[in-house]
Short mmCIF file of C-alpha atoms and ligand atoms in Angstrom, two decimals:
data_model
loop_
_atom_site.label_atom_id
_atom_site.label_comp_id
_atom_site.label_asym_id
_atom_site.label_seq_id
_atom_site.Cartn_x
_atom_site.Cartn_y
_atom_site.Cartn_z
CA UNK A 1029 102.12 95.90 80.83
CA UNK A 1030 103.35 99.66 80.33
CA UNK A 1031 101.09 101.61 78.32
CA UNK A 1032 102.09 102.36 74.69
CA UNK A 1033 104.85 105.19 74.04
CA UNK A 1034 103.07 107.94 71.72
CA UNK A 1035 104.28 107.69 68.11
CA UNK A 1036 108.35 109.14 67.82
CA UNK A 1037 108.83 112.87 66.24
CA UNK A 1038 111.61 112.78 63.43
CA UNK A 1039 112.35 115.85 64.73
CA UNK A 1040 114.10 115.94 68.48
CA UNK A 1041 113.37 119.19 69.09
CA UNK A 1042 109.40 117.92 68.37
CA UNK A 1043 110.09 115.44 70.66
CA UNK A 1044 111.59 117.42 73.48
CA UNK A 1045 108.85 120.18 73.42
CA UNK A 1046 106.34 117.17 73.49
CA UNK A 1047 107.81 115.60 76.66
CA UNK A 1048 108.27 119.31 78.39
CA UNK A 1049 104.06 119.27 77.55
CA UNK A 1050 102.75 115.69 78.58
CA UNK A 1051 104.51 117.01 82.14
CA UNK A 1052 102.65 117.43 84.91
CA UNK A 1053 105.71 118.45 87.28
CA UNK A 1054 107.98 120.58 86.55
CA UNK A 1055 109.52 121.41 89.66
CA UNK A 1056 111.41 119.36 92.16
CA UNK A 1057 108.83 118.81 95.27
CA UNK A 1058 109.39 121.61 97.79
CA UNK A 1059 106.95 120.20 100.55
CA UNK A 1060 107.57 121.92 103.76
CA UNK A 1061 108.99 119.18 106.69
CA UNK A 1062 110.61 119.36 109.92
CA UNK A 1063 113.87 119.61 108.19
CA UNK A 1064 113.68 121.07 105.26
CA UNK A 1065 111.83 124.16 106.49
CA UNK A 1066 109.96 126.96 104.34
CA UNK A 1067 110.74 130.31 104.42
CA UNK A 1068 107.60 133.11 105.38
CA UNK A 1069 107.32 136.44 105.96
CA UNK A 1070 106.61 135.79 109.60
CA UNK A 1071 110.03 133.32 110.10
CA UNK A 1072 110.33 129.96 108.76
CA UNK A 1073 108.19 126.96 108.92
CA UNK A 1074 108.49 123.58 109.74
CA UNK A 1075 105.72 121.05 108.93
CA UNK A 1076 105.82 117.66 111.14
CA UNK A 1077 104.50 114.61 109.77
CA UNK A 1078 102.65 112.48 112.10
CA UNK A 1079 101.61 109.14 110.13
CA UNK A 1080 99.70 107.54 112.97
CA UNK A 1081 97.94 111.03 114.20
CA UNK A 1082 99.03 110.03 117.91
CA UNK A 1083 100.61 112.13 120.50
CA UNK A 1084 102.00 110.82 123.74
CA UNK A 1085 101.56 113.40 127.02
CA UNK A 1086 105.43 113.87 126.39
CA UNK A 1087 105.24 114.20 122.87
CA UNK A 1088 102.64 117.29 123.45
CA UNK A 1089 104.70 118.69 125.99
CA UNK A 1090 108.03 118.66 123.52
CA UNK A 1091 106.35 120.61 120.70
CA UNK A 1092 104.74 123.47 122.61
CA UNK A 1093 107.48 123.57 124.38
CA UNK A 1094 109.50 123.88 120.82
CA UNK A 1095 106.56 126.61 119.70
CA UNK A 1096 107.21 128.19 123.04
CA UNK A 1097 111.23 128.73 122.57
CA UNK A 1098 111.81 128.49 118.64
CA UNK A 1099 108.60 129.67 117.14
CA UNK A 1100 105.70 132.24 117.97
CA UNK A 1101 103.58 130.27 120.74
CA UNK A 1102 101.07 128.36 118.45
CA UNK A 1103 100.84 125.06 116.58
CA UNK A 1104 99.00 125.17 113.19
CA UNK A 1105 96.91 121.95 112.02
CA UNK A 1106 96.89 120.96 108.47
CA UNK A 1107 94.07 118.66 106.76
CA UNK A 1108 96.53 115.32 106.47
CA UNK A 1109 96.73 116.02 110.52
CA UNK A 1110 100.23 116.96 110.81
CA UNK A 1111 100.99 120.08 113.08
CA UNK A 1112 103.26 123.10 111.61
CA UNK A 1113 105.22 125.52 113.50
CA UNK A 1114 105.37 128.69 112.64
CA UNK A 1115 107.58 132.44 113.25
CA UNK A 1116 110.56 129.99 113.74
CA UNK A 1117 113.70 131.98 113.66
CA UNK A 1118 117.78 131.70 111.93
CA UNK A 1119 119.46 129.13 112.79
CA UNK A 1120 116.80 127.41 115.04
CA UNK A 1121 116.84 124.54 112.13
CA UNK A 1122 119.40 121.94 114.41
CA UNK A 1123 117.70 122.83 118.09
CA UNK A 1124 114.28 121.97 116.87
CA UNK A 1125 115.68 118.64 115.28
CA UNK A 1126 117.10 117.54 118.41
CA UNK A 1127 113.74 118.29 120.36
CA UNK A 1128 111.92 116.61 117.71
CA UNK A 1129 114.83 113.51 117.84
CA UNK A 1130 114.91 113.23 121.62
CA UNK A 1131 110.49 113.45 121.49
CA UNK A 1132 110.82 110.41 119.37
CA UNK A 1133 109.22 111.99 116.60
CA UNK A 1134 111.89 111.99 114.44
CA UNK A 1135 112.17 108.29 113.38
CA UNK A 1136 114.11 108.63 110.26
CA UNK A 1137 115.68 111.55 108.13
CA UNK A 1138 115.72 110.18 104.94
CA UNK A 1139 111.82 108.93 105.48
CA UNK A 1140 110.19 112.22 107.39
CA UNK A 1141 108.65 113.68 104.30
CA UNK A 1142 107.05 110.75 102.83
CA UNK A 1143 105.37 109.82 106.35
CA UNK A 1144 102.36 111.19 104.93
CA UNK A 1145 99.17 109.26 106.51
CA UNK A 1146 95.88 109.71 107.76
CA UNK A 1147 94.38 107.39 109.88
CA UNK A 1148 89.98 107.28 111.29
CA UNK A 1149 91.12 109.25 114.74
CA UNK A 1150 88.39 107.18 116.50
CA UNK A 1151 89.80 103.62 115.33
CA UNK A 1152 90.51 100.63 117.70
CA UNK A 1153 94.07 99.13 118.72
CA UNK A 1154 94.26 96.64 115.66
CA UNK A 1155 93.74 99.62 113.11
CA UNK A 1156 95.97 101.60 114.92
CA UNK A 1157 98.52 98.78 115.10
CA UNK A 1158 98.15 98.75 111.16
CA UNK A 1159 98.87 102.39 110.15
CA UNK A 1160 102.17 102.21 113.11
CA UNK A 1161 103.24 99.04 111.23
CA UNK A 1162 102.87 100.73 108.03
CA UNK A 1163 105.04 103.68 108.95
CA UNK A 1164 107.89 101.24 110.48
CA UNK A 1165 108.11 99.72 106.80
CA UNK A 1166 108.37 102.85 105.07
CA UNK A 1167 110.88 104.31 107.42
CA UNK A 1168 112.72 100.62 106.95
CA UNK A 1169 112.95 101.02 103.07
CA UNK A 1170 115.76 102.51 100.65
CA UNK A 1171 113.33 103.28 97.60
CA UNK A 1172 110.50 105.16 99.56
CA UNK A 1173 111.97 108.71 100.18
CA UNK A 1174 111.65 109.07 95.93
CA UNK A 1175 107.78 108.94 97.37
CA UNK A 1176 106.64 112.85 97.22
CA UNK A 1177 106.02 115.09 99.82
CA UNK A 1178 102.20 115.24 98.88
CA UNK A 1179 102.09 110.99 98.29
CA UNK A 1180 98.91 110.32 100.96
CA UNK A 1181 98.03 107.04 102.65
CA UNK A 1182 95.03 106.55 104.33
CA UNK A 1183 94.11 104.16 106.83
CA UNK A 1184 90.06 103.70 107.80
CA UNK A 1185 88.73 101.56 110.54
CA UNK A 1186 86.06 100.57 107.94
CA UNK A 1187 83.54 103.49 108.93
CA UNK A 1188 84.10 105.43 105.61
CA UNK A 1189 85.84 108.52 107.37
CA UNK A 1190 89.31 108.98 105.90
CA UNK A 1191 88.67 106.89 102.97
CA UNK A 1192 86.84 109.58 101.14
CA UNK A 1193 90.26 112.07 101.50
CA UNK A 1194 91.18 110.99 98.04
CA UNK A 1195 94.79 109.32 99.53
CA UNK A 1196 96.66 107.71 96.76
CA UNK A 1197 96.99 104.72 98.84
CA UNK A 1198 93.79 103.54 100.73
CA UNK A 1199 93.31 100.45 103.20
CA UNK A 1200 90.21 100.20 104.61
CA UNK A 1201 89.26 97.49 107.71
CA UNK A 1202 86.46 94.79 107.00
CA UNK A 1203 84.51 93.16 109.58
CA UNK A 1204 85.66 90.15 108.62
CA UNK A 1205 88.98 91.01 109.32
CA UNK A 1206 90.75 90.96 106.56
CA UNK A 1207 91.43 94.70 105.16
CA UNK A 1208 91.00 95.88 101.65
CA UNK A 1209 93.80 98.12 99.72
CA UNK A 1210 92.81 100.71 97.52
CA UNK A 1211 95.04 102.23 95.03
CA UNK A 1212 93.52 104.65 92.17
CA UNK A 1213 90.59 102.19 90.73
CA UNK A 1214 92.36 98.94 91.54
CA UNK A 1215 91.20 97.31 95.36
CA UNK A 1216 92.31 93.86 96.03
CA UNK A 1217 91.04 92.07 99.51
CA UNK A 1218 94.24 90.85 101.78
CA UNK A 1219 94.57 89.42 105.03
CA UNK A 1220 94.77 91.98 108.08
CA UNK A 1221 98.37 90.57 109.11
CA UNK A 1222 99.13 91.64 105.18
CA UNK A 1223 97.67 94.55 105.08
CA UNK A 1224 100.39 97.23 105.98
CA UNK A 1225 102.61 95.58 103.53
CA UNK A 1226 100.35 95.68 101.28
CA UNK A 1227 99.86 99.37 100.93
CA UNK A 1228 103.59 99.70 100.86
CA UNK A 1229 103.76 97.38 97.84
CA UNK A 1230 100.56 99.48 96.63
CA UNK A 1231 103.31 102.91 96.76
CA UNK A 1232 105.81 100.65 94.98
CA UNK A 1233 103.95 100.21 92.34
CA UNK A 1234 102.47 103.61 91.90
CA UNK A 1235 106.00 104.77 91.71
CA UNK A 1236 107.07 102.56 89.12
CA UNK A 1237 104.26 103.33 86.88
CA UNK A 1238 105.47 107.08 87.61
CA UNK A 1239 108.69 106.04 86.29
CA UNK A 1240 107.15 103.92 83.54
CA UNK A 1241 105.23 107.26 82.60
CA UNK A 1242 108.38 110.11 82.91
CA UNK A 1243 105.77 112.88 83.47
CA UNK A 1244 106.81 113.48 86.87
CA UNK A 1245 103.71 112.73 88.71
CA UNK A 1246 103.63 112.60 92.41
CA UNK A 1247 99.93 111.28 92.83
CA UNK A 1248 98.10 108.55 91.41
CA UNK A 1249 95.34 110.99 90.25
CA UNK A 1250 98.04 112.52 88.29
CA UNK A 1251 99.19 109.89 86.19
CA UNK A 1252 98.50 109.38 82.43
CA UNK A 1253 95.11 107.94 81.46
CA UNK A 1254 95.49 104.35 80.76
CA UNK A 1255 98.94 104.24 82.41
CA UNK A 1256 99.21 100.45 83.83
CA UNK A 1257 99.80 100.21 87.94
CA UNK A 1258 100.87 96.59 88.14
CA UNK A 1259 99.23 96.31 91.84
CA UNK A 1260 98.80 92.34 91.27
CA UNK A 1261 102.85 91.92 90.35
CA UNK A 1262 104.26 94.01 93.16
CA UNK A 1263 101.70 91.84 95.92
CA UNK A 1264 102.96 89.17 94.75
CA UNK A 1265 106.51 89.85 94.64
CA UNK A 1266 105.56 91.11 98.40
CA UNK A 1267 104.71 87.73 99.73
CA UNK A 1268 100.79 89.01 99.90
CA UNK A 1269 98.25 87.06 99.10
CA UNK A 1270 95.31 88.91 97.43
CA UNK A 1271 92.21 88.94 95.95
CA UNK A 1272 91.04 91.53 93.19
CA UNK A 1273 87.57 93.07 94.45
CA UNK A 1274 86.19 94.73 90.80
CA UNK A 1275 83.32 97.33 91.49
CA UNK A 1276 84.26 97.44 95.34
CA UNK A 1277 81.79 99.57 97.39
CA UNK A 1278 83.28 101.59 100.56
CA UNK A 1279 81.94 103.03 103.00
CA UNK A 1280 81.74 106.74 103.76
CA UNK A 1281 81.01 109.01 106.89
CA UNK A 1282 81.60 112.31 108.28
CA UNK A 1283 84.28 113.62 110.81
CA UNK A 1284 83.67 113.19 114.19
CA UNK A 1285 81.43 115.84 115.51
CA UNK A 1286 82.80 117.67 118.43
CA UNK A 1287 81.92 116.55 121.91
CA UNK A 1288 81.84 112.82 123.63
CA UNK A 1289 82.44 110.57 120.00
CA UNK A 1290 82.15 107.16 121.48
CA UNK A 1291 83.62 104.66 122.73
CA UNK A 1292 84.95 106.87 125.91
CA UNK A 1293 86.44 109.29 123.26
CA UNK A 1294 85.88 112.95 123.53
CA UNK A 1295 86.24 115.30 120.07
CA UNK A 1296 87.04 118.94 119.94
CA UNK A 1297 88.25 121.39 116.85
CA UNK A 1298 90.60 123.99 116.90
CA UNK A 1299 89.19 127.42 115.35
CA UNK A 1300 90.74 128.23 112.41
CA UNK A 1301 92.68 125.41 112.66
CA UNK A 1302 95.42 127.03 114.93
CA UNK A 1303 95.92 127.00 119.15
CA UNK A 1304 98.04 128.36 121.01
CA UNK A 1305 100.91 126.51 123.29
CA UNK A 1306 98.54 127.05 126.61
CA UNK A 1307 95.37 125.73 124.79
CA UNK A 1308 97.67 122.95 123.26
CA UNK A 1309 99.07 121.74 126.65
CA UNK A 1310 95.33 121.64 128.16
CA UNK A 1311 94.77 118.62 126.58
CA UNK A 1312 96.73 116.99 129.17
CA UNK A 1313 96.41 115.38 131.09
CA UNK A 1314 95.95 112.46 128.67
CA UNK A 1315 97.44 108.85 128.15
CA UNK A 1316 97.44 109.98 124.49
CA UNK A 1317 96.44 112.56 121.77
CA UNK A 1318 94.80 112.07 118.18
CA UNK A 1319 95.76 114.81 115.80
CA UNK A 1320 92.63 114.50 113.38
CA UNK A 1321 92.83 115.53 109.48
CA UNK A 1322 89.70 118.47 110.13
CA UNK A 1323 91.94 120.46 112.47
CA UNK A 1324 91.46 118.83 115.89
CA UNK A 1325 91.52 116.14 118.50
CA UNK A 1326 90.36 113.03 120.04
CA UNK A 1327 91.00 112.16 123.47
CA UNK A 1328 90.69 108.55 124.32
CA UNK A 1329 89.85 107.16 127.79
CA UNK A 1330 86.76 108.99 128.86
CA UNK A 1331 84.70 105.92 130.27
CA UNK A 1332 82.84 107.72 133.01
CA UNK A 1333 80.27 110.00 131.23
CA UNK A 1334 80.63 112.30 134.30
CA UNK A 1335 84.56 113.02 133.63
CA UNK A 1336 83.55 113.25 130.06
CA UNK A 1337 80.96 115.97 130.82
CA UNK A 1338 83.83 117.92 133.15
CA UNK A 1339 86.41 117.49 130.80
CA UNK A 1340 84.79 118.64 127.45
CA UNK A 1341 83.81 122.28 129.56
CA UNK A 1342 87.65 122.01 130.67
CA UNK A 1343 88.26 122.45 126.61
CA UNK A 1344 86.05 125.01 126.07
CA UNK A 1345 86.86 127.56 128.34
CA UNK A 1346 90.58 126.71 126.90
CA UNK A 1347 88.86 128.29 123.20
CA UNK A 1348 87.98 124.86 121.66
CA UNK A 1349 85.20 123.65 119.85
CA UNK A 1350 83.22 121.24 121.56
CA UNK A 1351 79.44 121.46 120.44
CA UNK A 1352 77.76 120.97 117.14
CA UNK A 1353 76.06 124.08 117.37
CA UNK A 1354 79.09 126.19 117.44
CA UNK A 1355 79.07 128.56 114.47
CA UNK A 1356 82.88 128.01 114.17
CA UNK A 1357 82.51 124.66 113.09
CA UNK A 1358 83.23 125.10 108.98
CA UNK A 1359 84.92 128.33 109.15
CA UNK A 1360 88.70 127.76 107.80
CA UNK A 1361 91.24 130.71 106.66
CA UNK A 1362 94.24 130.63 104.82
CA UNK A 1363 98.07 132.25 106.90
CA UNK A 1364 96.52 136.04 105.47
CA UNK A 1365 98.91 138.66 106.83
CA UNK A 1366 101.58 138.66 108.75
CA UNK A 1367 102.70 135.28 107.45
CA UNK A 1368 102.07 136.03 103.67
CA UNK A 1369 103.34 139.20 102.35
CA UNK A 1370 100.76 138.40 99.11
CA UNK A 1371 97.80 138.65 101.35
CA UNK A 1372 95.53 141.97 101.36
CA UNK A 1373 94.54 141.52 105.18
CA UNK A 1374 95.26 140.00 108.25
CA UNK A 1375 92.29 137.34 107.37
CA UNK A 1376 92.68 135.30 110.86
CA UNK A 1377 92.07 138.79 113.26
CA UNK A 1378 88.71 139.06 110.26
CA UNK A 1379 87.91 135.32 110.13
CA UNK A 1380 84.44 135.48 111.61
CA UNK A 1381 81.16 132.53 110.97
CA UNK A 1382 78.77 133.66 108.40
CA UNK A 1383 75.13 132.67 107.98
CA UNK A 1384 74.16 129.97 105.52
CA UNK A 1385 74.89 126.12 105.61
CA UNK A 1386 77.85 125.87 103.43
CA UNK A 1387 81.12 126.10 105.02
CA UNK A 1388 83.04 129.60 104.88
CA UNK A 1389 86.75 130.35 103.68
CA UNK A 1390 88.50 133.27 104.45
CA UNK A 1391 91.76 134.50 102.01
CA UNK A 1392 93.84 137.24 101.46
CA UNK A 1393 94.37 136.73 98.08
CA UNK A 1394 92.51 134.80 94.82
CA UNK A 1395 94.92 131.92 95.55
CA UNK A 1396 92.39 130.87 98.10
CA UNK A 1397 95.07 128.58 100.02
CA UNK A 1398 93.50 125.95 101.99
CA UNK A 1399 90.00 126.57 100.70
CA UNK A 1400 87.53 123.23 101.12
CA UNK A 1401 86.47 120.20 98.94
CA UNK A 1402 82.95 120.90 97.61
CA UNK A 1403 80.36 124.07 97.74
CA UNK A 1404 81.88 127.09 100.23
CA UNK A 1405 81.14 130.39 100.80
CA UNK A 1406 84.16 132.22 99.97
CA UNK A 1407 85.21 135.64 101.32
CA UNK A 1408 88.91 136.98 99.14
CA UNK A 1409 90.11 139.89 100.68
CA UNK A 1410 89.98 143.04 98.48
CA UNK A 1411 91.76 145.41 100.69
CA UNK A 1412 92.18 146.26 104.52
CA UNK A 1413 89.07 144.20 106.48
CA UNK A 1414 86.87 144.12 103.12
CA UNK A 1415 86.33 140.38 101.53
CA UNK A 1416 84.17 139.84 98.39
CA UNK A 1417 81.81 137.21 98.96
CA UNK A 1418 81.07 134.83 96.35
CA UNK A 1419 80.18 130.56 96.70
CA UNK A 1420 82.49 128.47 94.98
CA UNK A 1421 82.59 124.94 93.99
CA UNK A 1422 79.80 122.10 92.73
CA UNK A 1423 76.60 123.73 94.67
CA UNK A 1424 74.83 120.23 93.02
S1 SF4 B 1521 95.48 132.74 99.93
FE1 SF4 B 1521 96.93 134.33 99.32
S2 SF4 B 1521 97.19 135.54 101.18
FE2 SF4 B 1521 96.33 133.57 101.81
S3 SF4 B 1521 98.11 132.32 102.33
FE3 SF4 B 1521 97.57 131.89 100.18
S4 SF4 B 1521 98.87 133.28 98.98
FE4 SF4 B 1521 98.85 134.04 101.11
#
């Protein structure tokens, strides 16, 4: 049932001003992707979605290799784990979607925006299976690409890790098997053969209570209070079998910490969540690589404890992060100068770890882009070098 319309004005101009207020987008979505790109002051930038966070040795190989000869030498790493590239220059726009095409990372056009997933980086081959399966249907389906460029599924291995990134669509792996699907309040329990359809039909029927609601939202969090998301109606016209789970508990844990991460998988961070195209291509050799959502990467494979060990001080002499005790871990910064003409100071060459347990941002400006969830220490650039250090955020 769609909630109730407000009471009519008698006069449409009241009416029209009333609309333009209940809002909450204005604007068309302008998300950054690989081909729509987004203009900076240090070149353009293209933003590449990769829904299942996996990299094949060829696939890392094509995009430094596209940083190398279109952009400025380093890959970026955003906190849904795609991987930006940066300083690219006019007219590069056709030769990087070819690269992209031929890499096979490029599946659809139409879909490449909307691919917007995060998956637990450490998961098995049945939860991966799920989140590939999930981005086949969306690619496969004429209605999707209305989806927004900030519309976020996740897809957890049941160990709490990407479920708690507030995705509008959530599916989360039982022990049992079977897989629950999340979407805003609402979780229903469905088979694990269901499951990637059912977080599709989960989208579908965020977007048509969008619709239903006119106020342009592009998240679930962003819909009208009380607005109705017919989950149950859009499973079942799905073919899915499910069962409403009121009061579901799920589980939560944090990222994997940097070093060996189990099950023969090794974890290391980028600093500041940026490498360069040398550091990039030193994660090969590998049968694949796992872009993670906190700016980094798992490397599967690592049985032998002894490799492990050899490998891991291979990554840090390349500049990553691959001990808890490194005081880089928690330091983030937003583009700061020369990529944003707003910002005050070149905040990466001042980025520096700061005592104190909460994590540190660094900004050139109040805008604070890319600052963390929760308490942070936060240093906003006041002029050449100088930051004003305040803490920001619930500190309870
Ligand atoms: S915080 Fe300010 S300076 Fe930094 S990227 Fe955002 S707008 Fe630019």
């Amino acid at each position: 049932m769609l909630a109730a319309m407000p009471p009519s004005s008698p006069n449409p101009q009241d009416r029209g001003e009333a609309h333009i207020r209940d809002r909450v987008r204005e604007r068309g979505d302008a998300c950054p992707g690989a081909l729509r790109l987004h203009r900076a002051d240090d070149g353009s930038l293209a933003r590449l979605r990769l829904p299942t966070g996996v990299l094949t040795h060829r696939q890392v190989l094509a995009l430094a290799d596209a940083a190398d000869r279109l952009g400025d030498g380093h890959l970026s790493l955003t906190s849904r784990g795609n991987v930006e590239l940066r300083g690219l220059g006019e007219g590069c726009g056709l030769g990087l979607v070819d690269l992209l095409r031929d890499a096979g990372l490029l599946p659809s056009e139409r879909h490449e925006r909307v691919r917007n997933m995060v998956v637990s980086p450490l998961a098995g081959a049945g939860v991966q299976a799920w989140a590939a399966r999930l981005d086949e249907l969306l690619c496969a389906e004429d209605w999707t690409p209305e989806l927004s460029g900030r519309f976020l599924f996740a897809v957890d291995d049941g160990r709490g890790d990407v479920a708690g990134l507030a995705a509008d669509v959530t599916l989360i792996a039982e022990p049992a098997g079977t897989g629950l699907v999340r979407v805003g309040r609402t979780t229903h329990r469905v088979s694990s053969a269901d499951a990637p359809r059912a977080a599709l039909a989960a989208a579908g029927a965020f977007l048509a209570a969008a619709r239903a609601a006119g106020t342009g939202a592009w998240r679930v969090r962003e819909l009208p209070a009380g607005q109705d998301v017919d989950v149950d109606g859009h499973l079942r016209r799905a073919g899915v079998a499910a069962e409403p789970v009121p009061d579901a508990a799920f589980p939560t844990c944090p990222p994997p910490a940097p070093g060996t991460a189990g099950d023969g998988m090794l974890s290391v961070l980028a600093r500041l969540g940026r490498v360069t195209t040398a550091q990039f291509r030193a994660l090969l050799p590998a049968g694949e690589v796992r872009v993670t959502p906190w700016r980094g990467f798992v490397l599967p494979g690592f049985t032998d404890p002894a490799a492990a060990r050899e490998r891991l001080r291979a990554l840090d002499g390349a500049g990553f992060i691959t001990r808890t005790d490194s005081p880089w871990i928690g330091v983030t910064a937003c583009t700061g100068r020369p990529g944003c003409a707003k910002s005050l100071s070149d905040v990466r060459a001042d980025a520096r770890p700061r005592e104190g347990a909460l994590p540190v941002h660094w900004s050139g400006c109040a805008r604070r882009c890319g600052h963390p969830q929760g308490a942070w220490t936060d240093m906003v650039a006041t002029g050449e070098g100088a930051y004003q250090p305040t803490v920001q955020g619930p500190t309870k």
